[in-house]
Amino acid sequence: MQEATVAEKTEKIFTDVREVEITRAIANEFHDVLIDRAESDVIIIGAGPAGLTASRELSNMGYKVLVIEQNNYLGGGYWLGGYMMNPVTVREPAQKIWDELGVPYKKVQEGLYMTPGPHAVSKLIAGACDAGVKFLQLTKFDDLVLKGGRVAGIVVNWMPVSALPRNITCVDPVAFEAKVIIDASGHDSVAVKRLVDRGLAEWKGMEPMYVNDGEEHVVHKTGEIYPGLIAAGMSVTETHGLARMGPTFGSMLYSGKKAAQIAADKIKELER
């Protein structure tokens, strides 16, 4: 028989709650999010800095936003600056986005700013949550929903399914619908590549590092790849064959902002 961990009588700290009520609370909340966001205004693939920024911007505009992330954590590569060193940098004027989020930082030299990665990520995640963004972690993009010549949703499955032995992986995915999809999946650019597989888009792969050139072009090239699908962040770099931008994050934040505005404009066009 299982015995109490603390045998002696002590002053009670926590409220009594049955184990089953904890289970029901978790399941009910997850169910509510799943039902509510199965049909969203915008679905974003990837919760890195570009995806999180886009999600926060769109949710603040009043749109219903769902972010799927294949990892159990949010933030992508924004936790580290490079080579497992966690200070992250941005170049002028991207520090203004840190100002919006209340991220403290220091000026390294003219035009270059730095902050601890965990501080920047946690503020960005909190900002998205505060804005009303909903997240499904351990959720892996599998395919697109294509209707009437435009992307109308995504097909997803549990991330752990892909790690199961082949003889027990016959687990069908499910689909979510949205007016606009943003591929912010980073180097994987998973949604763009599914269009490439079908001859509906082109993908060039990343060029060697050139920070000044890479950061400029990733923002300028952020845009709609196919009706209903917008590429943001490193997915833009990979899709258009742009220069690697290195361990600086200003263009990811600005690409997310631009993707959000493009998505909002596309939704307004659909609703006319």
Short mmCIF file of C-alpha atoms in Angstrom, two decimals:
data_model
loop_
_atom_site.label_atom_id
_atom_site.label_comp_id
_atom_site.label_asym_id
_atom_site.label_seq_id
_atom_site.Cartn_x
_atom_site.Cartn_y
_atom_site.Cartn_z
CA MET A 1 0.00 0.00 0.00
CA GLN A 2 1.23 3.49 -0.85
CA GLU A 3 1.98 5.60 2.22
CA ALA A 4 1.96 9.35 2.71
CA THR A 5 5.35 10.87 1.89
CA VAL A 6 5.26 13.00 5.05
CA ALA A 7 4.14 10.91 8.00
CA GLU A 8 4.19 13.56 10.71
CA LYS A 9 1.36 16.07 11.10
CA THR A 10 2.29 19.37 9.39
CA GLU A 11 0.52 22.63 8.69
CA LYS A 12 -1.47 22.31 5.47
CA ILE A 13 -0.30 24.45 2.52
CA PHE A 14 -2.33 23.46 -0.55
CA THR A 15 -6.07 23.01 -1.22
CA ASP A 16 -7.29 19.44 -1.60
CA VAL A 17 -8.14 18.61 -5.22
CA ARG A 18 -8.90 15.13 -6.58
CA GLU A 19 -6.48 13.81 -9.21
CA VAL A 20 -9.35 13.24 -11.63
CA GLU A 21 -10.38 16.90 -11.44
CA ILE A 22 -6.88 17.92 -12.50
CA THR A 23 -7.13 15.55 -15.47
CA ARG A 24 -10.54 16.91 -16.43
CA ALA A 25 -9.33 20.51 -16.20
CA ILE A 26 -6.42 19.84 -18.57
CA ALA A 27 -8.54 17.82 -21.02
CA ASN A 28 -11.39 20.35 -21.08
CA GLU A 29 -9.08 23.31 -21.72
CA PHE A 30 -7.20 21.48 -24.48
CA HIS A 31 -10.52 20.42 -26.01
CA ASP A 32 -11.84 24.00 -25.95
CA VAL A 33 -8.74 25.32 -27.75
CA LEU A 34 -8.87 22.51 -30.31
CA ILE A 35 -12.53 23.12 -31.12
CA ASP A 36 -12.23 26.91 -31.18
CA ARG A 37 -9.06 27.07 -33.34
CA ALA A 38 -9.85 24.14 -35.68
CA GLU A 39 -11.08 26.99 -37.87
CA SER A 40 -8.95 30.13 -37.43
CA ASP A 41 -8.33 33.34 -39.32
CA VAL A 42 -4.61 32.57 -39.48
CA ILE A 43 -2.59 29.44 -38.71
CA ILE A 44 1.14 29.89 -38.25
CA ILE A 45 3.53 26.97 -38.66
CA GLY A 46 6.45 27.41 -36.27
CA ALA A 47 6.83 29.33 -33.01
CA GLY A 48 10.22 30.91 -33.62
CA PRO A 49 10.74 34.70 -33.47
CA ALA A 50 9.08 35.35 -36.85
CA GLY A 51 6.06 33.16 -36.09
CA LEU A 52 5.62 34.52 -32.58
CA THR A 53 5.88 38.12 -33.78
CA ALA A 54 3.35 37.52 -36.57
CA SER A 55 0.98 35.78 -34.15
CA ARG A 56 1.12 38.62 -31.63
CA GLU A 57 0.58 41.27 -34.28
CA LEU A 58 -2.41 39.49 -35.81
CA SER A 59 -4.01 38.69 -32.49
CA ASN A 60 -3.65 42.32 -31.43
CA MET A 61 -5.50 43.24 -34.65
CA GLY A 62 -8.40 41.07 -33.49
CA TYR A 63 -7.80 37.96 -35.59
CA LYS A 64 -8.17 34.41 -34.31
CA VAL A 65 -4.68 32.87 -34.47
CA LEU A 66 -3.38 29.34 -33.92
CA VAL A 67 0.33 28.50 -33.83
CA ILE A 68 1.51 24.91 -34.23
CA GLU A 69 4.97 23.92 -33.04
CA GLN A 70 6.63 20.53 -33.40
CA ASN A 71 8.79 21.00 -30.29
CA ASN A 72 7.42 20.99 -26.75
CA TYR A 73 8.93 24.46 -26.24
CA LEU A 74 8.25 27.77 -28.03
CA GLY A 75 10.86 30.22 -29.31
CA GLY A 76 12.83 28.24 -31.92
CA GLY A 77 16.45 29.36 -32.17
CA TYR A 78 15.78 32.64 -30.36
CA TRP A 79 17.02 31.14 -27.07
CA LEU A 80 20.62 31.28 -28.35
CA GLY A 81 22.65 33.80 -30.29
CA GLY A 82 24.92 31.25 -31.91
CA TYR A 83 27.36 28.45 -31.10
CA MET A 84 25.42 27.65 -27.89
CA MET A 85 26.08 31.20 -26.58
CA ASN A 86 22.82 32.71 -25.38
CA PRO A 87 23.26 36.50 -25.86
CA VAL A 88 21.20 37.50 -28.92
CA THR A 89 21.71 40.57 -31.09
CA VAL A 90 19.66 42.87 -33.30
CA ARG A 91 20.72 45.72 -35.52
CA GLU A 92 19.16 49.17 -35.65
CA PRO A 93 16.14 49.69 -35.82
CA ALA A 94 14.99 46.25 -34.54
CA GLN A 95 15.68 47.22 -30.92
CA LYS A 96 12.43 49.22 -31.14
CA ILE A 97 10.54 45.90 -31.13
CA TRP A 98 12.36 45.01 -27.89
CA ASP A 99 11.12 48.36 -26.58
CA GLU A 100 7.54 47.36 -27.47
CA LEU A 101 7.94 44.11 -25.52
CA GLY A 102 9.77 45.63 -22.57
CA VAL A 103 12.96 43.65 -23.23
CA PRO A 104 15.98 45.27 -21.50
CA TYR A 105 19.12 45.42 -23.64
CA LYS A 106 22.45 47.15 -24.01
CA LYS A 107 24.09 48.97 -26.87
CA VAL A 108 27.23 47.14 -28.05
CA GLN A 109 28.24 49.72 -30.63
CA GLU A 110 26.49 52.13 -32.97
CA GLY A 111 23.61 50.20 -34.56
CA LEU A 112 24.13 46.91 -32.65
CA TYR A 113 22.19 45.87 -29.54
CA MET A 114 22.30 42.75 -27.33
CA THR A 115 20.18 41.03 -24.67
CA PRO A 116 20.04 37.59 -23.02
CA GLY A 117 18.13 35.23 -25.34
CA PRO A 118 15.90 33.78 -22.60
CA HIS A 119 14.72 37.26 -21.64
CA ALA A 120 13.87 38.20 -25.24
CA VAL A 121 12.11 34.89 -25.91
CA SER A 122 10.08 34.88 -22.71
CA LYS A 123 8.84 38.42 -23.33
CA LEU A 124 7.86 37.56 -26.91
CA ILE A 125 6.04 34.37 -25.85
CA ALA A 126 4.26 36.21 -23.04
CA GLY A 127 3.29 38.99 -25.45
CA ALA A 128 1.72 36.48 -27.84
CA CYS A 129 -0.14 34.73 -25.00
CA ASP A 130 -1.36 38.05 -23.60
CA ALA A 131 -2.65 38.98 -27.07
CA GLY A 132 -4.78 35.81 -27.18
CA VAL A 133 -2.72 33.53 -29.42
CA LYS A 134 -3.33 29.80 -28.89
CA PHE A 135 -0.62 27.15 -29.30
CA LEU A 136 -0.53 23.44 -30.09
CA GLN A 137 2.91 22.04 -29.25
CA LEU A 138 4.30 18.65 -30.27
CA THR A 139 2.20 19.12 -33.40
CA LYS A 140 3.88 18.35 -36.71
CA PHE A 141 2.88 19.81 -40.06
CA ASP A 142 2.08 16.99 -42.49
CA ASP A 143 0.40 18.57 -45.51
CA LEU A 144 -1.70 21.41 -46.86
CA VAL A 145 -5.41 21.67 -47.54
CA LEU A 146 -5.82 23.03 -51.09
CA LYS A 147 -9.23 24.23 -52.30
CA GLY A 148 -10.16 26.37 -55.29
CA GLY A 149 -6.59 27.21 -56.20
CA ARG A 150 -5.56 28.44 -52.75
CA VAL A 151 -4.23 27.10 -49.47
CA ALA A 152 -7.15 26.69 -47.10
CA GLY A 153 -5.67 24.80 -44.16
CA ILE A 154 -3.09 22.38 -42.86
CA VAL A 155 -2.95 18.68 -42.05
CA VAL A 156 -1.20 17.81 -38.78
CA ASN A 157 -0.34 14.90 -36.56
CA TRP A 158 1.21 14.39 -33.15
CA MET A 159 4.97 14.88 -33.37
CA PRO A 160 5.65 11.63 -31.45
CA VAL A 161 3.83 9.65 -34.15
CA SER A 162 6.75 10.25 -36.52
CA ALA A 163 9.12 8.71 -33.96
CA LEU A 164 7.10 5.51 -33.51
CA PRO A 165 8.18 2.21 -35.11
CA ARG A 166 6.84 1.84 -38.63
CA ASN A 167 4.55 -1.07 -37.71
CA ILE A 168 2.49 1.16 -35.39
CA THR A 169 2.50 4.48 -37.27
CA CYS A 170 -0.82 4.09 -39.09
CA VAL A 171 -2.23 7.08 -37.21
CA ASP A 172 -4.24 9.33 -39.50
CA PRO A 173 -3.67 13.08 -39.20
CA VAL A 174 -6.37 15.73 -38.76
CA ALA A 175 -6.95 19.02 -40.58
CA PHE A 176 -7.38 22.62 -39.45
CA GLU A 177 -8.74 25.34 -41.72
CA ALA A 178 -7.79 29.02 -41.95
CA LYS A 179 -8.13 31.96 -44.31
CA VAL A 180 -4.36 32.40 -44.41
CA ILE A 181 -1.42 30.15 -43.49
CA ILE A 182 2.01 31.55 -42.57
CA ASP A 183 5.00 29.25 -43.05
CA ALA A 184 7.39 30.33 -40.29
CA SER A 185 8.94 26.89 -39.97
CA GLY A 186 12.50 28.16 -40.45
CA HIS A 187 15.04 26.26 -42.52
CA ASP A 188 12.56 23.40 -42.98
CA SER A 189 10.06 25.67 -44.83
CA VAL A 190 7.70 22.70 -44.66
CA ALA A 191 4.60 24.22 -46.25
CA VAL A 192 6.48 25.77 -49.17
CA LYS A 193 8.16 22.45 -49.85
CA ARG A 194 4.80 20.66 -50.03
CA LEU A 195 3.85 23.09 -52.81
CA VAL A 196 7.20 22.44 -54.50
CA ASP A 197 6.49 18.69 -54.37
CA ARG A 198 3.37 19.35 -56.44
CA GLY A 199 5.03 21.78 -58.88
CA LEU A 200 3.13 24.77 -57.46
CA ALA A 201 6.12 26.76 -56.12
CA GLU A 202 9.89 27.05 -56.38
CA TRP A 203 12.46 26.60 -53.60
CA LYS A 204 16.12 27.59 -54.00
CA GLY A 205 17.83 26.91 -50.67
CA MET A 206 19.98 29.20 -48.55
CA GLU A 207 23.11 30.96 -49.84
CA PRO A 208 26.29 31.54 -47.75
CA MET A 209 26.31 33.99 -44.84
CA TYR A 210 26.21 37.71 -45.53
CA VAL A 211 24.44 39.41 -42.62
CA ASN A 212 23.84 42.84 -44.16
CA ASP A 213 22.42 41.40 -47.38
CA GLY A 214 20.51 38.52 -45.75
CA GLU A 215 18.66 40.59 -43.18
CA GLU A 216 17.56 43.19 -45.73
CA HIS A 217 16.24 40.72 -48.26
CA VAL A 218 14.43 38.41 -45.85
CA VAL A 219 12.18 41.32 -44.92
CA HIS A 220 11.76 42.59 -48.49
CA LYS A 221 10.94 39.08 -49.78
CA THR A 222 8.47 38.21 -47.02
CA GLY A 223 5.21 37.67 -48.83
CA GLU A 224 2.65 35.37 -50.38
CA ILE A 225 4.20 32.33 -52.09
CA TYR A 226 0.91 30.91 -53.31
CA PRO A 227 -2.66 32.13 -52.75
CA GLY A 228 -3.30 31.66 -49.03
CA LEU A 229 0.31 30.85 -48.06
CA ILE A 230 2.76 33.49 -46.79
CA ALA A 231 6.42 32.75 -46.05
CA ALA A 232 8.08 34.48 -43.07
CA GLY A 233 11.48 34.36 -41.38
CA MET A 234 14.06 31.78 -42.41
CA SER A 235 11.49 30.11 -44.64
CA VAL A 236 11.82 33.23 -46.85
CA THR A 237 15.60 32.84 -46.96
CA GLU A 238 15.34 29.18 -47.97
CA THR A 239 12.53 29.71 -50.48
CA HIS A 240 14.17 32.57 -52.36
CA GLY A 241 17.81 31.47 -52.09
CA LEU A 242 18.88 34.44 -49.94
CA ALA A 243 22.10 34.91 -48.01
CA ARG A 244 22.32 33.35 -44.54
CA MET A 245 21.72 36.15 -42.04
CA GLY A 246 23.74 34.75 -39.13
CA PRO A 247 22.95 34.92 -35.40
CA THR A 248 21.10 38.23 -35.41
CA PHE A 249 17.35 38.46 -35.14
CA GLY A 250 16.11 41.84 -36.35
CA SER A 251 14.95 40.51 -39.70
CA MET A 252 13.04 37.66 -38.05
CA LEU A 253 11.07 40.14 -35.95
CA TYR A 254 10.48 42.49 -38.89
CA SER A 255 9.59 39.62 -41.21
CA GLY A 256 6.97 38.50 -38.68
CA LYS A 257 5.51 42.00 -38.55
CA LYS A 258 5.37 42.23 -42.34
CA ALA A 259 3.82 38.76 -42.67
CA ALA A 260 1.12 39.76 -40.21
CA GLN A 261 0.22 42.88 -42.18
CA ILE A 262 0.14 40.92 -45.46
CA ALA A 263 -2.09 38.28 -43.85
CA ALA A 264 -4.46 40.94 -42.55
CA ASP A 265 -4.66 42.54 -46.01
CA LYS A 266 -5.35 39.16 -47.64
CA ILE A 267 -8.15 38.42 -45.18
CA LYS A 268 -9.74 41.80 -45.91
CA GLU A 269 -9.58 41.02 -49.65
CA LEU A 270 -11.36 37.68 -49.05
CA GLU A 271 -14.09 39.36 -47.02
CA ARG A 272 -14.93 42.02 -49.64
#
